Coordinates of C-alpha atoms in Angstrom, one line a residue:
Chain A
X1 CA 123.9 53.7 91.5
X2 CA 120.4 55.3 91.5
X3 CA 119.5 57.8 88.9
X4 CA 117.0 60.6 89.5
X5 CA 115.2 62.5 86.9
X6 CA 113.9 66.0 87.5
X7 CA 111.7 66.8 84.5
X8 CA 110.0 70.2 84.2
X9 CA 107.8 72.3 82.0
X10 CA 108.6 75.9 82.1
X11 CA 107.5 78.9 80.1
X12 CA 108.8 81.8 82.3
X13 CA 111.9 80.1 83.6
X14 CA 110.5 79.9 87.2
X15 CA 109.7 76.2 87.2
X16 CA 113.1 75.5 85.6
X17 CA 114.9 77.4 88.4
X18 CA 113.0 75.2 90.9
X19 CA 114.0 72.1 89.0
X20 CA 117.6 73.1 89.1
X21 CA 117.5 73.7 92.9
X22 CA 115.8 70.4 93.4
X23 CA 118.6 68.8 91.3
X24 CA 121.2 70.5 93.5
X25 CA 119.7 69.2 96.7
X26 CA 119.4 65.7 95.2
X27 CA 123.1 65.7 94.0
X28 CA 124.2 66.3 97.6
X29 CA 123.3 62.7 98.3
X30 CA 125.5 61.3 95.6
X31 CA 122.8 60.0 93.3
X32 CA 123.1 60.7 89.5
X33 CA 120.7 63.5 88.6
X34 CA 119.3 64.6 85.2
X35 CA 117.4 67.9 85.1
X36 CA 115.6 68.1 81.8
X37 CA 112.7 69.9 80.2
X38 CA 109.8 67.6 79.7
X39 CA 110.0 68.0 75.9
X40 CA 113.4 66.3 76.0
X41 CA 112.2 63.3 78.0
X42 CA 111.3 60.2 75.9
X43 CA 108.6 58.1 77.7
X44 CA 110.7 55.0 77.4
X45 CA 113.6 56.7 79.2
X46 CA 111.5 56.9 82.4
X47 CA 112.1 53.3 83.2
X48 CA 115.8 53.9 83.4
X49 CA 115.4 56.1 86.5
X50 CA 114.9 54.9 90.1
X51 CA 113.5 58.3 91.1
X52 CA 111.3 60.7 89.0
X53 CA 110.3 64.2 90.0
X54 CA 108.0 66.2 87.8
X55 CA 107.4 69.9 87.9
X56 CA 104.8 72.1 86.2
X57 CA 103.2 75.4 86.4
X58 CA 99.6 75.2 87.6
X59 CA 97.4 75.7 84.6
X60 CA 93.7 75.7 85.6
X61 CA 94.5 73.9 88.8
X62 CA 96.4 70.9 87.6
X63 CA 99.6 70.2 85.7
X64 CA 99.9 71.6 82.2
X65 CA 98.6 69.5 79.3
X66 CA 102.1 68.8 78.0
X67 CA 103.0 67.2 81.4
X68 CA 99.7 65.3 81.4
X69 CA 100.5 64.1 77.9
X70 CA 103.8 62.6 79.0
X71 CA 102.1 60.9 81.9
X72 CA 99.2 59.6 79.8
X73 CA 101.8 58.2 77.3
X74 CA 103.6 56.4 80.2
X75 CA 100.8 53.9 80.1
X76 CA 103.0 51.8 77.9
X77 CA 105.3 51.4 80.9
X78 CA 102.5 50.6 83.3
X79 CA 103.7 48.2 85.9
X80 CA 107.3 48.9 85.3
X81 CA 107.5 52.0 87.5
X82 CA 106.2 50.2 90.6
X83 CA 108.3 50.8 93.6
X84 CA 110.3 53.7 92.1
X85 CA 110.3 57.0 94.0
X86 CA 108.3 59.9 92.7
X87 CA 108.0 63.6 93.5
X88 CA 106.3 66.8 92.3
X89 CA 106.6 70.5 92.4
X90 CA 104.6 73.4 90.9
X91 CA 104.4 77.1 90.3
X92 CA 101.4 79.4 90.4
X93 CA 100.6 83.1 90.1
X94 CA 99.6 83.5 93.7
X95 CA 99.0 81.7 97.0
X96 CA 95.7 79.8 96.4
X97 CA 96.5 79.9 92.8
X98 CA 96.4 76.2 92.3
X99 CA 100.0 75.2 93.1
X100 CA 99.0 72.6 95.7
X101 CA 96.4 71.0 93.5
X102 CA 98.9 70.9 90.6
X103 CA 101.4 69.1 92.8
X104 CA 98.7 66.7 93.9
X105 CA 97.7 66.1 90.3
X106 CA 101.2 64.9 89.5
X107 CA 101.5 62.9 92.7
X108 CA 98.2 61.1 91.9
X109 CA 99.6 60.1 88.5
X110 CA 102.8 58.7 90.1
X111 CA 100.7 56.8 92.7
X112 CA 98.6 55.2 89.9
X113 CA 102.0 53.9 88.6
X114 CA 102.5 52.3 92.1
X115 CA 105.3 54.7 92.9
X116 CA 106.5 55.7 96.4
X117 CA 106.3 59.4 97.4
X118 CA 107.3 61.3 100.5
X119 CA 105.7 64.2 102.2
X120 CA 107.8 66.9 104.0
X121 CA 107.2 67.8 107.6
X122 CA 108.4 71.4 107.0
X123 CA 107.1 74.1 104.7
X124 CA 105.6 72.7 101.4
X125 CA 104.3 69.4 102.6
X126 CA 103.2 67.8 99.3
X127 CA 106.1 69.1 97.2
X128 CA 107.7 72.5 96.6
X129 CA 105.3 75.3 95.4
X130 CA 106.6 78.6 94.1
X131 CA 104.5 81.7 93.6
X132 CA 105.4 84.8 91.7
X133 CA 105.9 86.8 94.9
X134 CA 109.5 87.2 95.9
X135 CA 109.9 84.2 98.2
X136 CA 113.3 83.2 96.7
X137 CA 115.2 82.2 99.8
X138 CA 112.4 80.2 101.3
X139 CA 111.9 78.5 97.9
X140 CA 115.5 77.6 97.3
X141 CA 115.8 76.1 100.8
X142 CA 112.5 74.2 100.3
X143 CA 113.5 72.9 96.8
X144 CA 116.9 71.7 98.0
X145 CA 115.5 70.0 101.0
X146 CA 113.0 68.2 98.9
X147 CA 115.5 67.2 96.3
X148 CA 117.7 65.8 99.1
X149 CA 114.7 63.9 100.7
X150 CA 113.6 62.3 97.4
X151 CA 117.1 61.3 96.5
X152 CA 117.8 59.9 99.9
X153 CA 114.6 57.8 99.7
X154 CA 115.7 56.6 96.3
X155 CA 119.1 55.6 97.6
X156 CA 117.6 53.8 100.6
X157 CA 115.2 51.8 98.4
X158 CA 117.4 51.3 95.3
X159 CA 121.0 51.8 96.4
Chain B
X1 CA 66.0 88.6 102.3
X2 CA 68.9 86.1 102.0
X3 CA 71.0 85.5 105.1
X4 CA 74.7 84.5 104.8
X5 CA 76.7 82.8 107.6
X6 CA 80.5 83.2 107.7
X7 CA 81.6 80.6 110.3
X8 CA 85.3 80.2 111.3
X9 CA 87.6 78.4 113.6
X10 CA 90.5 80.6 114.7
X11 CA 93.2 80.1 117.3
X12 CA 95.6 82.9 116.3
X13 CA 93.0 85.4 115.1
X14 CA 94.1 85.2 111.5
X15 CA 91.2 83.1 110.3
X16 CA 88.9 85.4 112.2
X17 CA 90.3 88.4 110.4
X18 CA 89.6 86.8 107.1
X19 CA 86.1 85.9 108.1
X20 CA 85.4 89.6 109.0
X21 CA 86.7 90.8 105.6
X22 CA 84.6 88.2 103.8
X23 CA 81.6 89.4 105.9
X24 CA 82.5 93.0 104.9
X25 CA 82.5 92.1 101.2
X26 CA 79.2 90.2 101.5
X27 CA 77.5 93.0 103.3
X28 CA 78.2 95.3 100.3
X29 CA 75.5 93.3 98.4
X30 CA 72.8 94.0 101.0
X31 CA 72.4 90.5 102.3
X32 CA 72.2 89.9 106.0
X33 CA 75.5 88.5 107.2
X34 CA 76.5 86.8 110.5
X35 CA 80.2 86.3 111.2
X36 CA 80.5 83.7 114.0
X37 CA 83.1 81.4 115.5
X38 CA 82.2 77.7 114.8
X39 CA 81.8 77.1 118.5
X40 CA 78.7 79.4 118.5
X41 CA 77.0 77.8 115.5
X42 CA 74.3 75.3 116.4
X43 CA 74.0 72.7 113.6
X44 CA 70.2 73.3 113.3
X45 CA 70.8 77.0 112.7
X46 CA 72.6 76.2 109.4
X47 CA 69.2 75.6 107.7
X48 CA 68.2 79.2 108.4
X49 CA 70.9 80.5 106.0
X50 CA 70.8 80.7 102.3
X51 CA 74.6 81.0 102.1
X52 CA 77.2 79.3 104.3
X53 CA 80.9 80.1 104.2
X54 CA 83.3 78.1 106.4
X55 CA 86.8 79.0 107.3
X56 CA 89.5 77.0 109.1
X57 CA 93.2 76.8 109.5
X58 CA 94.8 73.9 107.6
X59 CA 95.6 71.3 110.2
X60 CA 97.4 68.4 108.6
X61 CA 96.1 69.4 105.1
X62 CA 92.4 69.6 105.8
X63 CA 90.0 71.6 108.0
X64 CA 90.5 71.3 111.7
X65 CA 88.6 68.5 113.5
X66 CA 86.3 71.0 115.2
X67 CA 85.0 72.2 111.8
X68 CA 84.8 68.6 110.6
X69 CA 82.8 67.7 113.6
X70 CA 80.3 70.5 112.8
X71 CA 80.0 69.2 109.2
X72 CA 79.7 65.6 110.3
X73 CA 76.9 66.6 112.7
X74 CA 75.1 68.3 109.9
X75 CA 74.1 64.9 108.6
X76 CA 70.8 65.5 110.5
X77 CA 70.1 68.2 108.0
X78 CA 71.1 66.1 104.9
X79 CA 68.8 67.1 102.0
X80 CA 67.8 70.4 103.6
X81 CA 70.9 72.3 102.4
X82 CA 70.5 71.4 98.7
X83 CA 70.7 74.4 96.5
X84 CA 72.1 76.7 99.2
X85 CA 75.3 78.6 98.3
X86 CA 78.6 77.5 100.0
X87 CA 82.0 78.8 100.3
X88 CA 85.4 78.2 102.1
X89 CA 88.6 79.8 103.1
X90 CA 91.6 78.7 105.0
X91 CA 94.9 79.7 106.5
X92 CA 98.2 77.9 106.6
X93 CA 101.8 78.5 107.8
X94 CA 103.2 78.8 104.3
X95 CA 102.6 78.6 100.6
X96 CA 102.3 74.9 100.0
X97 CA 101.3 74.4 103.6
X98 CA 98.0 72.9 102.9
X99 CA 95.7 75.9 102.5
X100 CA 94.3 74.9 99.2
X101 CA 93.6 71.4 100.3
X102 CA 91.9 72.7 103.4
X103 CA 89.6 74.9 101.3
X104 CA 88.9 71.9 99.1
X105 CA 88.1 69.7 102.1
X106 CA 85.4 72.2 103.1
X107 CA 84.0 72.6 99.6
X108 CA 83.8 68.8 99.2
X109 CA 81.6 68.7 102.3
X110 CA 79.4 71.4 101.0
X111 CA 79.1 69.6 97.7
X112 CA 78.1 66.4 99.4
X113 CA 75.2 68.5 100.8
X114 CA 74.2 69.4 97.3
X115 CA 75.3 73.0 97.7
X116 CA 76.3 75.4 95.0
X117 CA 79.8 76.9 95.0
X118 CA 81.6 79.5 92.9
X119 CA 85.2 79.6 91.9
X120 CA 87.1 82.9 91.4
X121 CA 88.8 83.9 88.1
X122 CA 91.3 86.0 90.0
X123 CA 93.8 85.2 92.8
X124 CA 92.6 82.4 95.1
X125 CA 90.5 80.3 92.8
X126 CA 88.9 77.9 95.2
X127 CA 88.5 80.3 98.1
X128 CA 90.6 82.8 100.0
X129 CA 93.9 81.4 101.4
X130 CA 96.0 83.3 103.9
X131 CA 99.5 82.5 104.9
X132 CA 101.5 83.9 107.8
X133 CA 103.7 85.9 105.5
X134 CA 102.6 89.6 105.3
X135 CA 100.3 89.5 102.4
X136 CA 97.6 91.7 104.1
X137 CA 96.6 93.9 101.2
X138 CA 96.2 91.1 98.7
X139 CA 94.3 89.0 101.2
X140 CA 91.9 91.8 102.3
X141 CA 91.1 92.4 98.6
X142 CA 90.7 88.7 97.9
X143 CA 88.5 88.1 101.0
X144 CA 86.2 91.1 100.2
X145 CA 85.8 90.0 96.5
X146 CA 85.0 86.5 97.6
X147 CA 82.5 87.6 100.2
X148 CA 80.8 89.7 97.6
X149 CA 80.8 87.0 94.9
X150 CA 79.3 84.4 97.3
X151 CA 76.6 86.9 98.5
X152 CA 75.7 88.0 95.0
X153 CA 75.3 84.4 94.0
X154 CA 73.1 83.8 97.1
X155 CA 71.0 86.8 96.2
X156 CA 70.6 85.7 92.6
X157 CA 69.4 82.2 93.6
X158 CA 67.5 83.0 96.8
X159 CA 66.5 86.7 96.6
Chain C
X1 CA 111.5 44.2 113.7
X2 CA 109.1 46.7 112.2
X3 CA 105.7 47.3 113.7
X4 CA 102.7 48.3 111.6
X5 CA 99.5 49.8 113.0
X6 CA 96.2 49.6 111.1
X7 CA 93.9 52.0 112.9
X8 CA 90.3 52.3 111.8
X9 CA 87.0 54.0 112.7
X10 CA 84.0 51.8 111.9
X11 CA 80.4 52.2 112.7
X12 CA 78.9 49.5 110.5
X13 CA 81.7 47.1 110.7
X14 CA 82.7 47.4 107.1
X15 CA 85.8 49.6 107.6
X16 CA 86.8 47.2 110.4
X17 CA 86.6 44.3 107.9
X18 CA 88.8 46.1 105.5
X19 CA 91.3 46.9 108.4
X20 CA 91.5 43.2 109.2
X21 CA 92.1 42.2 105.6
X22 CA 94.9 44.8 105.3
X23 CA 96.3 43.4 108.6
X24 CA 96.2 39.9 107.1
X25 CA 98.1 41.0 104.0
X26 CA 100.7 42.9 106.1
X27 CA 101.4 39.9 108.3
X28 CA 102.3 37.8 105.3
X29 CA 105.6 39.9 105.2
X30 CA 106.5 39.0 108.7
X31 CA 106.1 42.5 110.3
X32 CA 104.3 42.8 113.6
X33 CA 100.8 44.2 112.9
X34 CA 98.3 45.7 115.3
X35 CA 94.7 46.2 114.0
X36 CA 92.9 48.6 116.4
X37 CA 89.9 50.9 116.5
X38 CA 91.0 54.5 116.5
X39 CA 89.4 55.0 119.9
X40 CA 92.0 52.6 121.4
X41 CA 95.0 54.4 119.9
X42 CA 96.8 56.8 122.1
X43 CA 98.5 59.5 120.1
X44 CA 101.8 58.9 121.8
X45 CA 101.7 55.2 120.7
X46 CA 102.0 56.3 117.1
X47 CA 105.7 56.9 117.4
X48 CA 106.3 53.3 118.4
X49 CA 105.3 52.1 114.9
X50 CA 107.3 52.2 111.7
X51 CA 104.2 52.0 109.6
X52 CA 100.8 53.6 110.2
X53 CA 97.7 52.9 108.1
X54 CA 94.5 54.7 108.9
X55 CA 91.0 53.9 107.7
X56 CA 87.8 55.8 107.9
X57 CA 84.4 56.0 106.3
X58 CA 84.0 59.0 104.0
X59 CA 81.9 61.5 106.0
X60 CA 81.2 64.5 103.9
X61 CA 84.0 63.8 101.6
X62 CA 86.9 63.4 104.0
X63 CA 87.8 61.2 107.0
X64 CA 85.4 61.3 109.9
X65 CA 86.0 63.9 112.6
X66 CA 87.2 61.3 115.1
X67 CA 90.0 60.4 112.8
X68 CA 90.8 64.0 112.1
X69 CA 90.9 64.6 115.8
X70 CA 93.5 61.9 116.3
X71 CA 95.6 63.4 113.5
X72 CA 95.3 66.9 114.7
X73 CA 96.4 65.7 118.2
X74 CA 99.4 64.2 116.6
X75 CA 101.0 67.6 116.3
X76 CA 102.7 66.9 119.6
X77 CA 104.7 64.3 117.6
X78 CA 105.4 66.6 114.7
X79 CA 108.8 65.8 113.3
X80 CA 108.9 62.3 115.0
X81 CA 107.0 60.5 112.3
X82 CA 109.3 61.7 109.4
X83 CA 110.3 58.8 107.2
X84 CA 107.8 56.3 108.6
X85 CA 105.5 54.6 106.1
X86 CA 101.9 55.7 105.9
X87 CA 98.7 54.4 104.2
X88 CA 95.0 55.0 104.0
X89 CA 91.7 53.3 103.2
X90 CA 88.1 54.3 103.2
X91 CA 84.5 53.3 102.7
X92 CA 81.6 55.1 101.1
X93 CA 78.0 54.6 100.3
X94 CA 78.6 54.5 96.5
X95 CA 81.1 54.9 93.7
X96 CA 81.7 58.6 93.6
X97 CA 80.5 58.9 97.2
X98 CA 83.7 60.4 98.5
X99 CA 85.9 57.3 99.1
X100 CA 88.8 58.6 97.1
X101 CA 88.8 62.0 98.6
X102 CA 88.6 60.4 102.1
X103 CA 91.7 58.3 101.3
X104 CA 93.5 61.4 100.0
X105 CA 92.5 63.5 103.1
X106 CA 94.3 60.9 105.3
X107 CA 97.3 60.6 102.9
X108 CA 97.6 64.4 103.0
X109 CA 97.8 64.4 106.8
X110 CA 100.5 61.7 106.7
X111 CA 102.5 63.7 104.1
X112 CA 102.3 66.8 106.3
X113 CA 104.1 64.5 108.9
X114 CA 106.8 63.8 106.3
X115 CA 105.7 60.2 106.0
X116 CA 106.3 58.0 103.0
X117 CA 103.4 56.5 101.0
X118 CA 103.0 54.2 98.2
X119 CA 100.5 54.1 95.3
X120 CA 99.2 50.9 93.8
X121 CA 99.5 50.2 90.1
X122 CA 96.4 47.9 90.2
X123 CA 92.8 48.6 91.3
X124 CA 92.5 51.2 94.1
X125 CA 95.5 53.4 93.3
X126 CA 95.6 55.7 96.4
X127 CA 94.4 53.1 98.9
X128 CA 91.6 50.6 99.2
X129 CA 88.1 51.9 98.9
X130 CA 85.0 49.9 99.7
X131 CA 81.5 50.7 98.7
X132 CA 78.4 49.2 100.1
X133 CA 77.7 47.3 96.9
X134 CA 78.8 43.6 97.1
X135 CA 82.3 43.8 95.8
X136 CA 83.7 41.5 98.5
X137 CA 86.1 39.4 96.6
X138 CA 87.7 42.4 94.7
X139 CA 88.0 44.3 98.0
X140 CA 89.6 41.5 100.0
X141 CA 92.2 41.0 97.3
X142 CA 92.8 44.8 97.1
X143 CA 93.1 45.1 100.9
X144 CA 95.5 42.2 101.3
X145 CA 97.7 43.4 98.4
X146 CA 97.8 46.9 99.9
X147 CA 98.6 45.6 103.4
X148 CA 101.4 43.5 101.9
X149 CA 102.8 46.5 99.9
X150 CA 102.8 48.9 102.8
X151 CA 104.4 46.3 105.1
X152 CA 107.0 45.4 102.5
X153 CA 107.9 49.1 102.1
X154 CA 108.1 49.4 105.9
X155 CA 110.5 46.4 106.1
X156 CA 112.7 47.8 103.3
X157 CA 113.0 51.1 105.0
X158 CA 113.0 50.1 108.7
X159 CA 114.0 46.4 108.7
Chain D
X1 CA 67.3 80.7 76.3
X2 CA 70.3 79.0 78.1
X3 CA 72.5 76.7 76.1
X4 CA 74.3 73.8 77.8
X5 CA 77.3 72.0 76.4
X6 CA 78.1 68.4 77.4
X7 CA 81.6 67.7 76.0
X8 CA 83.3 64.4 76.5
X9 CA 86.4 62.4 75.5
X10 CA 85.6 58.8 75.0
X11 CA 87.7 55.9 73.7
X12 CA 85.5 52.9 74.8
X13 CA 82.1 54.6 74.4
X14 CA 81.4 54.5 78.1
X15 CA 82.0 58.2 78.8
X16 CA 80.0 59.0 75.7
X17 CA 77.0 57.0 77.0
X18 CA 77.2 59.0 80.3
X19 CA 77.3 62.3 78.3
X20 CA 74.2 61.3 76.5
X21 CA 72.3 60.5 79.7
X22 CA 73.4 63.8 81.2
X23 CA 72.2 65.5 78.0
X24 CA 68.8 63.7 78.4
X25 CA 68.4 64.8 82.0
X26 CA 69.4 68.4 81.0
X27 CA 66.8 68.6 78.2
X28 CA 64.0 67.8 80.6
X29 CA 64.4 71.3 81.9
X30 CA 63.9 72.9 78.5
X31 CA 67.4 74.3 78.0
X32 CA 69.1 73.8 74.6
X33 CA 71.7 71.0 75.0
X34 CA 74.7 70.1 72.8
X35 CA 76.4 66.7 73.5
X36 CA 79.7 66.7 71.6
X37 CA 83.0 64.9 71.6
X38 CA 85.8 67.3 72.8
X39 CA 87.6 67.0 69.5
X40 CA 84.6 68.9 67.9
X41 CA 84.6 71.7 70.4
X42 CA 86.4 74.9 69.3
X43 CA 87.6 76.8 72.3
X44 CA 85.9 80.0 71.2
X45 CA 82.5 78.2 71.1
X46 CA 82.7 77.8 74.9
X47 CA 81.7 81.4 75.5
X48 CA 78.4 80.8 73.6
X49 CA 77.2 78.4 76.3
X50 CA 75.7 79.4 79.8
X51 CA 76.5 75.9 81.1
X52 CA 79.5 73.6 80.4
X53 CA 79.8 70.1 81.6
X54 CA 83.0 68.2 80.7
X55 CA 83.6 64.4 80.9
X56 CA 86.7 62.3 80.7
X57 CA 88.0 58.9 81.6
X58 CA 90.4 59.1 84.5
X59 CA 93.9 58.7 83.1
X60 CA 96.5 58.6 85.8
X61 CA 94.1 60.2 88.3
X62 CA 93.0 63.3 86.4
X63 CA 91.3 64.2 83.1
X64 CA 92.9 62.9 79.9
X65 CA 95.5 65.2 78.3
X66 CA 93.2 66.0 75.4
X67 CA 90.6 67.5 77.8
X68 CA 93.4 69.3 79.7
X69 CA 94.6 70.7 76.4
X70 CA 91.2 72.2 75.7
X71 CA 91.0 73.7 79.2
X72 CA 94.6 75.1 79.0
X73 CA 93.7 76.6 75.6
X74 CA 90.6 78.3 77.2
X75 CA 93.0 80.8 78.8
X76 CA 92.2 83.0 75.8
X77 CA 88.7 83.2 77.2
X78 CA 89.8 83.9 80.8
X79 CA 87.4 86.2 82.5
X80 CA 84.6 85.5 80.0
X81 CA 83.3 82.3 81.6
X82 CA 82.8 83.9 85.0
X83 CA 79.4 83.1 86.4
X84 CA 78.6 80.4 83.9
X85 CA 77.6 77.0 85.3
X86 CA 80.1 74.1 85.2
X87 CA 80.0 70.4 85.8
X88 CA 82.1 67.3 85.4
X89 CA 81.9 63.5 85.1
X90 CA 84.4 60.7 84.7
X91 CA 84.9 57.0 84.2
X92 CA 87.5 54.7 85.7
X93 CA 88.4 51.0 85.6
X94 CA 87.4 50.4 89.2
X95 CA 86.1 51.9 92.4
X96 CA 89.1 53.8 93.7
X97 CA 90.5 53.9 90.2
X98 CA 90.7 57.7 90.1
X99 CA 87.2 58.7 89.0
X100 CA 86.6 61.1 91.8
X101 CA 90.0 62.8 91.4
X102 CA 89.3 63.1 87.6
X103 CA 86.0 64.8 88.3
X104 CA 87.7 67.2 90.8
X105 CA 90.5 67.9 88.3
X106 CA 87.8 69.2 85.9
X107 CA 85.9 71.1 88.5
X108 CA 89.1 72.8 89.7
X109 CA 89.7 74.1 86.1
X110 CA 86.1 75.4 85.9
X111 CA 86.5 77.1 89.3
X112 CA 89.7 78.8 88.1
X113 CA 87.5 80.2 85.4
X114 CA 85.2 81.6 88.1
X115 CA 82.4 79.3 87.2
X116 CA 79.6 78.0 89.4
X117 CA 79.3 74.4 90.2
X118 CA 76.8 72.3 92.2
X119 CA 77.3 69.2 94.3
X120 CA 74.7 66.4 94.6
X121 CA 73.3 65.3 97.9
X122 CA 72.7 61.8 96.6
X123 CA 75.0 59.3 95.1
X124 CA 78.0 60.8 93.2
X125 CA 78.5 64.0 95.1
X126 CA 81.0 65.8 92.9
X127 CA 79.7 64.6 89.6
X128 CA 78.7 61.3 88.0
X129 CA 81.4 58.6 88.1
X130 CA 81.1 55.4 86.1
X131 CA 83.2 52.3 86.6
X132 CA 83.5 49.3 84.3
X133 CA 81.5 47.0 86.6
X134 CA 77.8 46.7 85.6
X135 CA 76.2 49.6 87.5
X136 CA 74.2 50.7 84.5
X137 CA 70.8 51.5 86.2
X138 CA 72.4 53.5 89.1
X139 CA 74.6 55.3 86.6
X140 CA 71.8 56.3 84.2
X141 CA 69.7 57.6 87.1
X142 CA 72.8 59.5 88.5
X143 CA 73.6 61.0 85.1
X144 CA 70.1 62.2 84.4
X145 CA 69.7 63.7 87.8
X146 CA 73.0 65.5 87.4
X147 CA 72.2 66.8 83.9
X148 CA 68.9 68.1 85.3
X149 CA 70.4 69.8 88.3
X150 CA 73.1 71.5 86.2
X151 CA 70.6 72.6 83.7
X152 CA 68.2 73.9 86.3
X153 CA 70.9 75.9 87.9
X154 CA 71.9 77.3 84.5
X155 CA 68.2 78.3 83.9
X156 CA 67.9 80.0 87.3
X157 CA 71.1 82.0 86.8
X158 CA 70.9 82.7 83.1
X159 CA 67.2 82.2 82.1

């Protein structure tokens, strides 16, 4: 059975909440889901998952250095993540505050690994983006739909 | 005296409203400002401005084809816009709906022309982004501040 | 059986050559492949393919307006391309000439459609990029590998 | 007199070579230039420069974690770099290997700081990009032209 990792870096708790909603959506499909802070993710463990979703606040327009450090370290796995499913989500202080570019910075890393990613035809097209304004309901819906979509793709490709 | 163009493509009126607020902010600095729909901008006229700000809704993640067409046509001016000041703004249907990537698609075009652009330390860092949710007050403030910043830079560089 | 479209816009013939190599790689997998200039692609026809790869020269940092026009028109199909496989490739005048951002501009559009894309662990990670310098051998290899990877993903997901 | 910093992260020496050429081009304008490895740059020192150019290899599509760490740490200076001139350059293993997206990842960070950046009408439009193929002459020319352009802009704005 496919295993999906939702790894996040969160200082205020907001990115963690999104991670948990993405995990909830993913579990609806029956895949095994781990929702973990980045700090608890050993690089080697990444190869044990068929789907990997990474979330980060937007710091200066891209993922936080801690998340980048994990991805840079994953070079030791280069070639072993090919064909796995990837995903990304991000938070920012405002609309236009860098959440989309942070999502893309993560997706680019996953693409360099040869991973497979899915866009979303509704709402947050590249991956869920949360801003500090109170958009809770929309965001929960978006996160769950994304988690479900990524998990379904993982199941289709990896069983 | 420097002249600044704020050119926009607007179907719903929202991008036009942003253009007008950006124009308002720019005029506070004393530069001459034209706020015009893209359809009324002749490519050759671009070289008569010292600052050019372009706004578009995000269509499929980048500026609308009509805006891209204007920028593609501007190849006849290639080399003549070097050192002018550029800027961008965009609208989208939601946070994460492609507004940041649309702004960046415009800024990239202006950079290929060798133009000079400024980021913003507050709010919408790459350029103003409006979403359909009611963020009117924030957006007006952001647009005016951006118009003013772009116009001030134009004045500093071009008098 | 899955059908894959490789649609390109080419003025100098270079983007067309890449399209043909991508088509060659894709056919190795047994899927049915059409390689067509964008001008011959009717928007409605897009829904008849399970995989869609779009190629464009980088004009001012993103895909050419003609390609953007096709993608903007595809809004009439919005929701019908969800889950299909997408891909992109681009040419530019030099390294750093906007080929990567052109590839990403296309991938972003495909993601807004809810399509599934794959990165490449070797060489051109986001999609094949050709520059005018004589890198023919590398480019042919990259294009064929990409065509094959996109076609294999299409087969896995759509049979 | 304006001071310009060219800070780089280099493992193979290639990004360092580019930094030195950018420094050479910048010095032609008469500004004072420091070319330093990132590891020797204290965050607080950034506010002493009127122009800041940052170079990094592309690791997984964006700047290396060490460079991101410096930029994340620069939050303590947020608001103090507004109006300074910024620039970026990057290396990658191949065309399409992530050099453009690495340059943009740095430029986005500088824009979040409210800094001013310039595109280039020739060659590498967003900032110099080096690949491992032997493009030495082109790259030296591009780096020097970029260094000169960034330094001239810094002089114009800051004397």
